[in-house]
Coordinates of C-alpha atoms in Angstrom, one line a residue:
M263 CA 113.5 209.5 82.4
R264 CA 116.4 211.8 83.3
K265 CA 117.4 211.6 86.9
L266 CA 119.6 212.9 89.6
L267 CA 120.6 216.5 88.7
Y268 CA 117.8 216.7 86.2
I269 CA 114.8 215.5 88.2
S270 CA 111.9 217.9 88.5
L271 CA 111.7 219.8 91.7
A272 CA 108.1 218.6 91.9
S273 CA 109.4 215.2 92.9
V274 CA 110.9 216.5 96.1
A275 CA 108.8 219.6 96.9
I276 CA 107.3 219.5 100.4
F277 CA 104.2 220.9 102.0
L278 CA 104.6 221.3 105.8
N279 CA 102.3 223.0 108.2
S280 CA 104.9 222.6 111.0
C281 CA 108.0 220.5 111.5
S282 CA 107.5 219.8 115.2
D283 CA 108.7 216.3 115.9
S284 CA 105.2 215.0 116.7
D285 CA 103.6 215.7 113.4
F286 CA 106.5 215.8 110.9
E287 CA 105.7 212.5 109.4
N288 CA 102.1 213.5 108.6
A289 CA 103.2 216.8 107.3
Y290 CA 105.7 215.3 104.9
R291 CA 103.2 214.8 102.1
D292 CA 103.1 213.0 98.8
P293 CA 104.7 215.4 96.4
S294 CA 101.9 214.9 93.8
T295 CA 99.4 216.4 96.3
V296 CA 101.4 219.5 97.0
A297 CA 99.5 222.7 96.1
E298 CA 101.6 225.4 97.7
T299 CA 104.7 226.0 99.7
N300 CA 106.3 228.9 101.5
V301 CA 109.8 229.8 102.8
P302 CA 109.5 228.2 106.3
K303 CA 108.0 225.0 104.9
Q304 CA 110.6 224.7 102.2
F305 CA 113.3 225.4 104.7
A306 CA 112.2 222.5 106.8
G307 CA 111.8 220.2 103.8
F308 CA 115.3 221.1 102.7
M309 CA 116.8 220.1 106.1
K310 CA 114.6 217.0 106.4
I311 CA 115.4 215.4 103.0
N312 CA 119.1 215.2 104.0
F313 CA 118.7 213.7 107.5
E314 CA 120.0 210.2 106.6
D315 CA 123.4 211.7 105.7
V316 CA 123.6 213.0 109.3
I317 CA 121.6 210.9 111.7
P318 CA 123.1 207.4 111.8
S319 CA 120.9 205.4 109.4
Y320 CA 120.8 202.2 107.5
W321 CA 121.0 203.9 104.1
N322 CA 124.2 205.9 104.7
Y323 CA 126.1 203.3 106.8
Y324 CA 125.3 200.2 105.0
T325 CA 125.1 201.3 101.4
V326 CA 127.6 204.1 101.4
I327 CA 130.3 204.2 104.0
R328 CA 130.5 200.6 105.1
T329 CA 132.7 199.8 102.1
T330 CA 134.3 203.2 101.7
S331 CA 135.3 205.6 104.3
L332 CA 134.9 203.2 107.3
S333 CA 137.3 200.8 105.6
Y334 CA 139.6 203.4 104.1
T335 CA 140.2 204.9 107.6
Q336 CA 140.2 201.6 109.5
A337 CA 137.3 203.0 111.6
H338 CA 136.1 199.4 111.7
G339 CA 137.8 196.1 111.0
F340 CA 137.1 194.7 107.6
T341 CA 138.0 191.5 105.7
N342 CA 140.4 191.6 102.8
V343 CA 138.0 190.6 100.1
A344 CA 138.7 191.2 96.4
G345 CA 137.8 194.7 95.2
R346 CA 137.6 196.2 98.6
Y347 CA 139.2 199.6 97.7
I348 CA 136.8 200.3 94.8
P349 CA 133.8 202.5 95.9
G350 CA 131.3 200.9 93.5
A351 CA 127.6 201.8 93.9
A352 CA 128.3 203.8 97.1
V353 CA 129.2 206.8 95.0
T354 CA 125.8 206.8 93.2
N355 CA 123.9 206.6 96.4
R356 CA 125.7 209.6 97.9
W357 CA 125.5 211.5 94.7
E358 CA 121.7 211.0 94.4
R359 CA 121.1 212.1 98.0
Y360 CA 123.1 215.3 97.6
Y361 CA 121.4 216.4 94.4
K362 CA 118.0 215.8 95.8
F363 CA 119.2 218.0 98.7
I364 CA 120.5 220.7 96.5
T365 CA 117.3 220.6 94.4
Q366 CA 115.3 221.4 97.6
Y367 CA 117.7 224.3 98.3
R368 CA 117.1 225.7 94.8
E369 CA 113.3 225.6 95.4
L370 CA 113.9 227.5 98.6
E371 CA 115.8 230.1 96.6
K372 CA 112.9 230.2 94.1
V373 CA 110.3 230.7 96.7
M374 CA 112.3 233.4 98.4
A375 CA 112.9 235.3 95.2
S376 CA 109.1 235.3 94.5
L377 CA 108.5 237.4 97.7
P378 CA 108.4 241.2 97.8
V379 CA 111.7 242.7 98.8
A380 CA 110.5 243.6 102.3
Q381 CA 109.5 240.0 103.0
Q382 CA 112.8 238.7 101.6
T383 CA 114.5 240.9 104.1
E384 CA 112.3 239.7 106.9
N385 CA 113.0 236.1 106.0
R386 CA 116.7 236.6 105.5
I387 CA 117.6 234.1 108.3
Y388 CA 116.3 231.2 106.2
T389 CA 118.8 232.1 103.5
I390 CA 121.7 232.4 105.9
T391 CA 121.1 229.2 107.8
S392 CA 120.1 227.0 104.9
T393 CA 123.3 228.1 103.1
I394 CA 125.5 227.3 106.1
Y395 CA 123.9 223.8 106.2
L396 CA 124.3 223.5 102.4
Y397 CA 127.9 224.4 102.6
D398 CA 128.6 221.9 105.3
H399 CA 127.4 219.1 103.1
T400 CA 128.8 220.6 99.9
S401 CA 132.3 220.6 101.4
K402 CA 131.9 216.8 102.1
M403 CA 131.0 216.2 98.5
I404 CA 134.1 218.2 97.3
D405 CA 136.2 216.2 99.8
N406 CA 135.0 213.0 98.3
F407 CA 134.8 213.9 94.6
G408 CA 136.7 217.1 93.9
D409 CA 135.0 219.2 91.2
I410 CA 131.2 218.9 91.4
P411 CA 128.2 220.5 89.7
F412 CA 127.0 223.2 92.0
S413 CA 126.3 226.7 90.7
E414 CA 124.0 225.3 87.9
A415 CA 122.8 222.2 89.7
G416 CA 119.2 221.5 90.7
K417 CA 117.6 224.2 88.6
I418 CA 115.3 222.1 86.3
S419 CA 112.2 223.9 87.6
M420 CA 113.8 227.2 86.8
T421 CA 114.3 226.3 83.2
G422 CA 110.7 225.2 82.6
G423 CA 111.7 221.5 82.3
N424 CA 114.3 222.1 79.7
Y425 CA 116.8 219.4 80.5
G426 CA 119.4 220.7 78.1
A427 CA 119.4 224.1 79.7
A428 CA 119.5 222.5 83.2
S429 CA 122.5 220.3 82.5
P430 CA 125.0 221.7 85.0
K431 CA 128.7 222.4 84.5
Y432 CA 131.3 221.2 87.0
D433 CA 132.6 223.9 89.4
N434 CA 136.2 224.0 90.3
Q435 CA 136.8 222.5 93.7
T436 CA 139.2 225.2 94.9
E437 CA 137.0 228.0 93.7
L438 CA 134.0 226.4 95.5
Y439 CA 136.0 226.3 98.7
V440 CA 136.9 230.0 98.4
K441 CA 133.2 230.8 97.6
M442 CA 132.1 229.0 100.7
L443 CA 134.7 230.6 102.9
D444 CA 133.8 234.0 101.6
E445 CA 130.1 233.6 102.2
L446 CA 130.5 231.9 105.6
K447 CA 132.6 234.8 106.8
A448 CA 130.0 237.3 105.6
F449 CA 127.2 235.2 107.3
S450 CA 129.2 235.2 110.5
T451 CA 129.3 239.0 110.5
E452 CA 125.6 239.3 109.5
L453 CA 124.6 237.0 112.4
N454 CA 126.0 239.6 114.8
T455 CA 123.3 242.1 114.0
I456 CA 120.4 240.2 112.5
T457 CA 117.0 240.5 114.3
L458 CA 113.9 238.5 113.7
S459 CA 110.3 239.8 113.6
A460 CA 108.0 238.2 116.1
K461 CA 106.4 236.2 113.3
V462 CA 109.6 234.9 111.8
D463 CA 111.0 234.2 115.3
V464 CA 108.2 231.8 116.0
E465 CA 108.2 230.2 112.6
F466 CA 112.0 229.7 112.5
K467 CA 112.0 228.0 115.9
N468 CA 109.3 225.6 114.7
Q469 CA 111.0 224.8 111.4
D470 CA 114.7 224.7 112.4
L471 CA 115.4 221.0 112.9
I472 CA 119.0 221.6 114.1
N473 CA 119.3 224.6 116.4
K474 CA 115.6 225.2 117.2
G475 CA 115.9 228.8 116.2
N476 CA 118.9 229.6 118.4
L477 CA 120.9 232.3 116.6
V478 CA 123.9 231.9 118.9
S479 CA 124.1 228.3 118.0
W480 CA 124.0 229.1 114.3
K481 CA 126.8 231.7 114.8
N482 CA 128.9 229.0 116.5
Y483 CA 128.1 226.5 113.8
C484 CA 129.0 228.9 111.1
N485 CA 132.4 229.9 112.6
S486 CA 133.2 226.3 113.5
L487 CA 132.5 225.2 110.0
R488 CA 134.8 228.0 108.8
L489 CA 137.4 226.8 111.2
K490 CA 137.3 223.3 109.9
L491 CA 137.4 224.3 106.2
L492 CA 140.2 226.8 106.8
N493 CA 142.3 224.2 108.6
R494 CA 141.7 221.7 105.8
V495 CA 143.2 224.1 103.3
S496 CA 146.0 225.4 105.6
A497 CA 148.7 223.5 103.7
V498 CA 147.6 224.8 100.2
P499 CA 150.2 227.4 99.3
A500 CA 147.8 229.9 97.9
M501 CA 145.5 229.6 100.9
A502 CA 147.8 229.1 103.8
A503 CA 148.1 232.8 104.8
R504 CA 144.3 233.3 104.7
A505 CA 143.7 230.1 106.6
N506 CA 146.0 231.1 109.5
S507 CA 144.9 234.7 109.7
E508 CA 141.1 233.9 109.6
I509 CA 141.5 231.1 112.2
A510 CA 143.2 233.7 114.5
E511 CA 140.2 236.1 113.9
I512 CA 137.7 233.3 114.7
I513 CA 139.5 232.4 117.9
A514 CA 139.7 236.1 118.9
E515 CA 135.9 236.4 118.5
A516 CA 135.4 233.3 120.6
K517 CA 132.1 232.3 119.0
I518 CA 132.8 228.7 118.2
V519 CA 131.7 225.2 119.4
D520 CA 134.5 224.7 121.9
E521 CA 132.4 223.5 124.9
S522 CA 130.4 220.3 124.9
A523 CA 127.1 222.1 125.7
E524 CA 127.5 223.9 122.4
N525 CA 127.7 220.8 120.2
I526 CA 125.7 221.1 116.9
A527 CA 123.8 218.0 116.0
F528 CA 120.6 216.8 114.2
K529 CA 119.1 215.3 117.4
V530 CA 116.5 212.6 117.8
Y531 CA 113.6 213.8 119.9
T532 CA 111.0 211.1 119.3
Q533 CA 110.7 207.6 117.9
D534 CA 107.3 208.4 116.3
T535 CA 108.8 209.7 113.0
D536 CA 111.4 208.6 110.5
L537 CA 113.8 211.1 112.0
D538 CA 115.5 208.5 114.1
T539 CA 118.3 205.8 114.1
S540 CA 116.0 202.8 114.1
G541 CA 117.8 201.2 111.2
F542 CA 121.3 201.8 112.4
F543 CA 121.6 198.6 114.5
D544 CA 121.0 196.5 111.4
A545 CA 123.4 198.6 109.3
L546 CA 126.2 198.2 111.9
E547 CA 125.6 194.7 113.1
S548 CA 124.8 192.9 109.9
G549 CA 127.7 191.9 107.6
N550 CA 130.2 192.3 110.5
N551 CA 130.2 196.0 110.0
N552 CA 130.8 196.5 113.8
I553 CA 134.2 194.8 114.1
A554 CA 136.8 196.7 116.1
P555 CA 139.9 197.8 114.3
K556 CA 143.3 196.7 115.6
P557 CA 145.1 200.1 115.6
M558 CA 142.5 201.7 117.7
I559 CA 142.2 198.8 120.1
D560 CA 145.9 198.4 120.5
H561 CA 146.3 202.0 121.4
M562 CA 143.4 201.8 123.9
N563 CA 144.9 198.7 125.5
A564 CA 148.3 200.1 125.8
N565 CA 147.2 203.4 127.3
S566 CA 144.1 202.4 129.3
D567 CA 141.9 204.6 127.2
P568 CA 138.8 205.3 129.3
R569 CA 136.6 205.4 126.1
E570 CA 137.3 201.7 125.3
A571 CA 134.5 200.1 127.3
W572 CA 132.1 202.8 126.0
L573 CA 133.0 202.3 122.4
F574 CA 133.7 198.5 122.3
E575 CA 132.8 195.2 123.8
K576 CA 135.1 192.2 124.2
G577 CA 134.5 189.3 121.9
A578 CA 132.1 186.7 123.4
S579 CA 135.0 184.2 123.5
S580 CA 137.7 186.6 124.7
T581 CA 138.7 188.1 128.0
T582 CA 140.5 191.0 126.4
Y583 CA 139.9 193.6 123.8
I584 CA 141.2 192.4 120.4
G585 CA 141.0 194.3 117.1
L586 CA 140.9 192.7 113.7
D587 CA 144.3 192.7 112.1
P588 CA 144.2 194.4 108.6
L589 CA 147.2 192.4 107.4
L590 CA 145.8 189.0 107.8
A591 CA 144.4 187.0 104.9
S592 CA 140.6 187.1 104.7
G593 CA 140.3 183.4 105.7
A594 CA 142.1 184.0 108.9
Q595 CA 140.1 187.1 109.6
D596 CA 136.9 185.3 109.0
Q597 CA 137.9 182.6 111.4
L598 CA 138.6 185.1 114.2
I599 CA 135.3 186.7 113.6
S600 CA 133.5 183.4 113.5
N601 CA 135.1 182.3 116.7
T602 CA 133.9 185.6 118.4
V603 CA 137.4 186.4 119.5
V604 CA 137.4 189.9 118.0
S605 CA 135.8 192.9 119.8
I606 CA 132.9 194.7 118.4
Y607 CA 131.4 198.2 118.7
N608 CA 129.3 198.5 121.9
R609 CA 125.8 197.6 121.2
S610 CA 124.2 199.4 124.1
V611 CA 126.0 202.7 123.6
I612 CA 126.3 202.6 119.8
S613 CA 124.5 200.3 117.4
K614 CA 121.3 199.6 119.4
N615 CA 121.0 203.2 120.7
K616 CA 118.0 204.7 119.0
W617 CA 118.9 208.2 120.3
L618 CA 122.2 208.8 118.7
P619 CA 122.6 212.3 117.4
G620 CA 123.6 213.2 113.9
T621 CA 126.8 215.1 114.6
L622 CA 127.6 218.2 112.6
I623 CA 130.2 219.9 114.8
N624 CA 131.3 219.0 118.3
A625 CA 133.6 220.5 120.8
A626 CA 136.2 217.7 120.8
E627 CA 136.9 218.0 117.1
V628 CA 137.0 221.8 117.3
N629 CA 139.6 221.7 120.1
L630 CA 141.7 219.2 118.1
I631 CA 141.6 221.7 115.2
L632 CA 142.7 224.4 117.6
A633 CA 145.5 222.1 118.9
E634 CA 146.7 221.6 115.4
Y635 CA 146.6 225.3 114.6
Y636 CA 148.5 226.3 117.7
S637 CA 151.1 223.5 117.2
R638 CA 151.9 224.7 113.6
S639 CA 152.0 228.3 114.9
G640 CA 154.7 227.4 117.4
N641 CA 152.5 227.7 120.5
S642 CA 153.0 224.4 122.2
G643 CA 151.4 225.4 125.5
A644 CA 148.1 226.4 123.8
A645 CA 148.3 223.3 121.7
K646 CA 148.6 221.1 124.8
T647 CA 145.7 222.9 126.5
H648 CA 143.3 222.3 123.6
F649 CA 144.6 218.8 123.0
E650 CA 143.9 217.7 126.5
K651 CA 140.6 219.5 126.6
A652 CA 139.6 217.6 123.5
I653 CA 140.4 214.3 125.1
R654 CA 138.3 215.1 128.1
Q655 CA 135.4 216.2 125.9
S656 CA 135.7 213.1 123.7
V657 CA 135.5 210.8 126.8
D658 CA 132.5 212.7 128.0
Y659 CA 130.9 212.6 124.5
Y660 CA 130.9 208.9 124.3
V661 CA 129.9 208.4 127.9
R662 CA 126.9 210.7 127.4
L663 CA 125.8 208.8 124.3
G664 CA 124.9 206.0 126.7
D665 CA 122.6 208.2 128.8
K666 CA 119.6 207.3 126.7
A667 CA 120.5 203.8 125.8
D668 CA 117.4 201.6 125.4
V669 CA 119.3 198.3 125.8
L670 CA 121.6 198.3 128.9
T671 CA 123.1 194.8 128.5
W672 CA 126.5 196.0 127.4
K673 CA 126.6 199.5 128.9
P674 CA 129.5 199.9 131.4
T675 CA 128.3 200.1 135.0
A676 CA 130.7 202.9 136.0
E677 CA 131.7 206.1 134.3
P678 CA 135.4 206.9 133.9
T679 CA 136.8 208.8 136.9
A680 CA 138.7 212.0 136.6
A681 CA 141.8 210.2 137.8
E682 CA 141.4 207.6 135.0
V683 CA 141.1 210.4 132.4
D684 CA 144.1 212.2 133.9
A685 CA 146.1 209.0 133.8
Y686 CA 145.4 208.5 130.1
I687 CA 146.3 212.0 129.3
A688 CA 149.5 211.7 131.2
K689 CA 150.4 208.5 129.3
I690 CA 149.8 210.2 126.0
N691 CA 152.2 212.9 127.2
F692 CA 151.7 215.7 124.7
A693 CA 154.4 217.7 126.5
G694 CA 156.9 215.0 125.5
A695 CA 156.2 215.6 121.8
V696 CA 158.7 218.5 121.3
S697 CA 158.4 219.0 117.6
P698 CA 155.2 220.1 115.6
A699 CA 155.6 216.8 113.6
D700 CA 155.5 214.7 116.8
Q701 CA 152.6 216.7 118.2
L702 CA 150.7 216.3 114.9
Q703 CA 151.0 212.5 115.2
L704 CA 149.3 212.6 118.6
I705 CA 146.6 215.0 117.4
A706 CA 145.9 212.9 114.3
F707 CA 145.5 209.7 116.4
Q708 CA 143.0 211.4 118.7
K709 CA 141.0 212.5 115.6
Y710 CA 141.1 208.9 114.5
I711 CA 139.7 207.7 117.8
H712 CA 137.2 210.5 118.3
Y713 CA 135.8 210.3 114.7
N714 CA 135.8 206.5 114.6
I715 CA 132.6 205.3 112.8
M716 CA 130.5 208.3 113.9
Q717 CA 132.1 210.9 111.7
A718 CA 133.6 208.8 108.9
D719 CA 133.6 211.5 106.2
E720 CA 135.7 213.8 108.4
S721 CA 138.1 211.0 109.3
W722 CA 138.8 210.1 105.7
A723 CA 139.4 213.7 104.7
E724 CA 141.7 214.3 107.6
Q725 CA 143.7 211.1 107.1
R726 CA 144.3 212.0 103.4
R727 CA 145.2 215.5 104.3
L728 CA 147.6 214.7 107.1
K729 CA 148.8 211.2 106.0
L730 CA 148.3 210.4 109.7
P731 CA 147.9 208.2 111.6
V732 CA 150.0 205.8 109.6
L733 CA 147.8 202.8 109.0
N734 CA 148.8 199.6 107.3
F735 CA 146.7 198.0 104.6
M736 CA 147.1 194.7 102.8
E737 CA 147.2 195.4 99.0
D738 CA 144.4 193.9 96.9
E739 CA 146.5 191.9 94.4
T740 CA 143.3 190.8 92.7
S741 CA 142.5 194.3 91.5
S742 CA 143.9 195.9 88.3
I743 CA 142.1 199.1 89.3
R744 CA 143.1 199.9 92.8
K745 CA 145.3 197.9 95.2
T746 CA 145.2 200.4 98.1
P747 CA 142.6 202.9 99.5
P748 CA 141.8 205.6 96.9
T749 CA 142.3 209.3 97.2
R750 CA 138.9 210.2 95.9
W751 CA 135.6 208.6 94.7
T752 CA 134.8 208.4 91.0
Y753 CA 131.7 210.0 89.5
P754 CA 128.6 207.8 89.0
N755 CA 127.9 206.4 85.5
S756 CA 124.8 208.6 85.2
E757 CA 127.1 211.6 84.7
R758 CA 128.7 210.1 81.6
V759 CA 125.3 209.3 80.2
Y760 CA 123.1 212.3 81.1
N761 CA 125.6 215.1 81.6
T762 CA 128.1 214.0 78.9
E763 CA 129.3 217.4 77.6
N764 CA 130.0 218.7 81.1
Y765 CA 131.4 215.4 82.3
N766 CA 133.9 215.4 79.4
V767 CA 135.5 218.5 80.8
V768 CA 136.5 216.7 84.0
K769 CA 136.8 213.1 82.8
D770 CA 140.6 213.1 82.9
K771 CA 140.4 213.7 86.7
D772 CA 137.8 210.9 87.1
N773 CA 140.0 208.1 88.6
L774 CA 140.7 206.8 92.0
S775 CA 144.2 208.3 92.1
T776 CA 143.5 212.0 91.5
K777 CA 144.0 214.0 94.7
I778 CA 141.6 216.6 96.2
F779 CA 143.2 220.0 96.0
W780 CA 144.0 220.2 99.7
D781 CA 145.7 216.8 99.6
V782 CA 149.2 218.3 99.1
K783 CA 151.5 216.1 101.3

């Protein structure tokens, strides 16, 4: 049976009476029993099917990013085993998840198109918000793969089951970024004036799993996503002028996620459904996936980083924080791990915390983007202001993750004081970095710390774009394919088999050395 891009939408269609947290699991019915759907139900199904890519979960952390972006960014310590820089099956798992997700979006488009024009207008908010969410995850796919099937993907039900007609072409990655930026800008403008009928207002609040119907939050999400994507392409010659001018416009409008109370996340509200992080502890703690990385620990030790105790625990046999050295042979690394000398990620705050949010956009990362923008624009004062604000927000972010910790054994007993945070900021000394290049090194390292394992996709994209922070990797001399971390993932084998004609157009790019279009340094 054909799969992935060619699966029937019937296999993922959803019938939902409501997506409130208490009854979501019961409402998510067996697709074979689905008799009808509508726009609100399909909207909720579209958001729900993708939750494991957002909320920390076993599937995403163990099967996808454990051996890819977590290791490529040294967000965790990993042993130097053979073949460690080859993505392997991880690419297939992420590919399948995304195309089930986009198939749900196409069904939402189909249901919307079947409505009378007046009802399409009344339900316009579902198109706007679903597309914002789609573009957030589509950008991540582009950042990992480059060109991807998009405009023709997920349309098997619209072709009456004709697989040949549904085989999708690969869209150019640069053109897709431009399309997303164009539409997100238009959505941002539209959200200024859109009003909801009483009926849609109630339904939208019930079905919106992210912002609970809050249009201000959707506006902030939209603009912050624009900000992130514009910053990512800011060094591409053909897009640099647009990036800087539109970032200035977004800043002037002041509708972004720049305060912690505005963070956008897929939150966990109950442990009674599968919308939780219950499998995360196993994903992180099994296979030594929770080992602390040496570059991060060394920085924290040297600068008394107030996040250290909230992110990490000392090894059971150690009185100090120690990160795993990436330049040691695997045998020596294994011995350190076996001797419980190396630090691990904090089990109370992180791995055993069943209430971790699925972060989409948060204030600390937005302010680090703003710091970078102001630095390259020559405004060191504004860059410093946003840089230091981001650090304070990052500290608070990780402290607040511990508020709902179920297991308190390793939770720090005292929160960082204002004086401790001030002392850390003073040690980092952004004012002492007089050139934009020096400032960028500090900004990039704070991105590395703040993203850590919690936003691995973003961290890998930013490290490839900036070539910062400078991290050392031991080459894999056993591999004839890739001796160092790759610059992209390769396409899954299913594309060669089931989408052969379209795959052949991009096959020359399908290697671990081809750069994503924004990777120009």
